[in-house]
Short mmCIF file of C-alpha atoms in Angstrom, two decimals:
data_model
loop_
_atom_site.label_atom_id
_atom_site.label_comp_id
_atom_site.label_asym_id
_atom_site.label_seq_id
_atom_site.Cartn_x
_atom_site.Cartn_y
_atom_site.Cartn_z
CA MET A 1 90.11 117.46 94.51
CA ALA A 2 89.61 115.08 91.53
CA THR A 3 89.55 111.39 92.34
CA PRO A 4 92.82 110.49 90.48
CA LEU A 5 94.67 113.40 92.15
CA LYS A 6 93.13 112.62 95.58
CA PHE A 7 94.04 108.93 95.21
CA ARG A 8 97.71 109.81 94.39
CA PHE A 9 97.86 112.39 97.26
CA GLU A 10 96.28 110.05 99.82
CA ARG A 11 98.39 107.13 98.77
CA GLY A 12 101.54 109.27 99.13
CA VAL A 13 100.44 110.52 102.59
CA GLY A 14 99.77 107.03 103.67
CA ARG A 15 102.89 105.54 102.18
CA TYR A 16 105.39 108.14 103.23
CA VAL A 17 103.90 109.84 106.33
CA ALA A 18 101.08 107.93 108.10
CA ASN A 19 102.18 104.36 107.72
CA PRO A 20 105.76 105.03 108.79
CA LEU A 21 104.52 107.06 111.77
CA VAL A 22 102.19 104.37 112.88
CA ALA A 23 104.87 101.78 112.52
CA ALA A 24 107.39 103.85 114.49
CA LEU A 25 104.94 104.36 117.29
CA ASP A 26 104.11 100.76 117.29
CA LYS A 27 107.78 99.83 117.78
CA VAL A 28 108.08 101.95 120.86
CA GLY A 29 104.92 100.38 122.31
CA VAL A 30 102.33 103.21 121.53
CA ARG A 31 99.26 101.20 120.16
CA SER A 32 95.51 101.71 119.71
CA THR A 33 92.64 99.20 120.03
CA ILE A 34 91.50 100.30 116.58
CA MET A 35 94.79 99.84 114.86
CA ALA A 36 96.24 96.51 113.59
CA GLU A 37 98.93 95.37 111.20
CA LEU A 38 97.56 93.60 108.00
CA GLU A 39 99.88 91.14 106.41
CA THR A 40 99.31 90.03 102.76
CA THR A 41 101.26 88.25 100.15
CA GLY A 42 102.48 90.60 97.33
CA ARG A 43 100.67 89.79 94.14
CA LYS A 44 103.75 90.40 91.99
CA THR A 45 106.69 89.45 94.30
CA GLY A 46 105.19 86.89 96.58
CA GLN A 47 106.83 88.64 99.41
CA VAL A 48 105.19 89.33 102.75
CA ARG A 49 103.68 92.95 102.75
CA ARG A 50 102.47 94.57 105.97
CA VAL A 51 100.51 97.74 106.45
CA PRO A 52 98.75 99.41 109.39
CA VAL A 53 94.94 99.46 109.15
CA SER A 54 92.08 100.57 111.29
CA VAL A 55 90.10 97.48 112.41
CA SER A 56 86.97 96.37 114.20
CA VAL A 57 87.47 92.88 115.69
CA ASP A 58 84.59 90.49 116.73
CA ALA A 59 84.48 86.93 117.88
CA THR A 60 84.86 85.34 114.37
CA GLY A 61 86.82 87.94 112.54
CA ALA A 62 87.51 91.52 111.75
CA TRP A 63 86.33 94.36 109.48
CA VAL A 64 88.74 96.70 107.79
CA ILE A 65 88.07 99.41 105.11
CA SER A 66 90.06 99.67 101.95
CA GLN A 67 89.83 103.44 101.46
CA HIS A 68 90.86 103.02 97.78
CA GLY A 69 89.04 99.83 97.13
CA ARG A 70 90.93 97.26 95.07
CA ARG A 71 93.27 99.99 93.83
CA SER A 72 95.12 100.08 97.18
CA GLY A 73 98.25 97.90 97.38
CA TRP A 74 96.84 95.60 100.01
CA GLY A 75 93.51 95.52 98.28
CA SER A 76 95.08 94.33 95.08
CA ASN A 77 97.01 91.73 97.13
CA ILE A 78 93.82 90.45 98.69
CA ALA A 79 92.19 90.18 95.26
CA ALA A 80 95.06 88.06 94.23
CA ASP A 81 95.40 85.92 97.39
CA PRO A 82 92.70 86.30 100.14
CA ARG A 83 94.87 84.60 102.78
CA VAL A 84 95.95 87.27 105.33
CA ARG A 85 97.32 87.61 108.84
CA LEU A 86 96.23 90.40 111.29
CA ARG A 87 98.21 91.53 114.33
CA ARG A 88 96.60 93.46 117.14
CA GLY A 89 98.94 94.12 119.98
CA ASP A 90 101.20 91.02 120.19
CA GLU A 91 98.72 88.58 118.86
CA TRP A 92 98.71 87.38 115.21
CA ARG A 93 95.57 85.80 113.73
CA SER A 94 95.26 84.04 110.33
CA GLY A 95 92.25 84.49 108.03
CA ASN A 96 90.68 84.88 104.71
CA ALA A 97 89.68 88.25 103.45
CA GLU A 98 86.88 89.10 101.13
CA PHE A 99 85.47 92.30 99.83
CA VAL A 100 81.91 93.22 100.88
CA PRO A 101 80.74 95.76 98.29
CA ASP A 102 77.16 95.90 99.72
CA ASP A 103 78.27 96.85 103.18
CA ASP A 104 77.63 100.56 104.25
CA VAL A 105 81.22 101.86 104.56
CA ASP A 106 80.23 105.01 106.47
CA ALA A 107 78.18 103.08 108.98
CA ARG A 108 81.10 100.46 109.28
CA ALA A 109 83.73 103.12 109.90
CA ARG A 110 81.57 104.41 112.79
CA THR A 111 81.76 100.99 114.50
CA PHE A 112 85.62 101.30 114.83
CA ALA A 113 85.39 103.39 117.90
CA ASP A 114 83.69 102.84 121.25
CA ASN A 115 82.18 106.27 122.04
CA ARG A 116 80.17 108.91 120.11
CA ILE A 117 82.96 111.44 119.67
CA ALA A 118 85.57 108.99 118.52
CA SER A 119 82.96 107.30 116.37
CA ALA A 120 82.09 110.58 114.62
CA LEU A 121 85.82 111.38 114.21
CA ALA A 122 86.46 107.87 112.72
CA GLY A 123 83.65 108.34 110.18
CA TYR A 124 84.95 111.82 109.26
CA THR A 125 88.45 110.70 108.86
CA PHE A 126 87.45 107.73 106.61
CA ARG A 127 85.28 110.04 104.48
CA ALA A 128 88.14 112.62 104.10
CA LEU A 129 90.68 109.95 103.06
CA GLN A 130 88.71 107.78 100.80
CA THR A 131 88.32 107.59 97.04
CA ASN A 132 86.53 104.40 96.27
CA PRO A 133 86.06 102.61 99.73
CA ILE A 134 85.07 99.10 100.23
CA SER A 135 84.55 97.06 103.39
CA VAL A 136 86.78 93.95 103.79
CA ARG A 137 85.73 91.13 106.06
CA ILE A 138 88.43 88.96 107.49
CA THR A 139 87.17 85.61 108.72
CA PHE A 140 89.63 84.03 111.22
CA THR A 141 90.79 80.49 110.36
CA ASP A 142 92.84 79.77 113.39
#
C-alpha cells in the first residue's frame, strides 16, 4: 500500500475503530499496562485533545511512538505545544514531550511488552500500522 493511502487508511482505522474501541473498554474498566491516554492541546482550537496510545513508562517519564510522525494529530499538537498529560489507570502525570528522531523505533516498540511473545507482537503491530514513525519522550514534570 502506498504511504499516502496507508496513512489515510490507518488514520481512519484509528480514528473511527481502534480509538473509540479502546475508549469504550477503558470506560468499563478494561485496561492494559501498555495503554495510556495522552492529552494534548489542540494546535488550532486550543481545546484539550485525548487519544489512547501505547506507552512504556519508567521512573522519570514515558516513551510513546507516533506511528505517523508529526503528521498524526497528536504529533502535530506536540510540535505546537509540548506540554502534555498522560493517564495510566486512574493516575494523571504532567510532562513535556519531545520527538527523538535518532531513537530506534522498532527496538523501542519491543520494550512496550514484558515477555518475548508480547514483545514480538508489539513490534509487528507497530510495523504494520506505521508510515513515518518517530519515538516521543515524555519527561514528567510533576
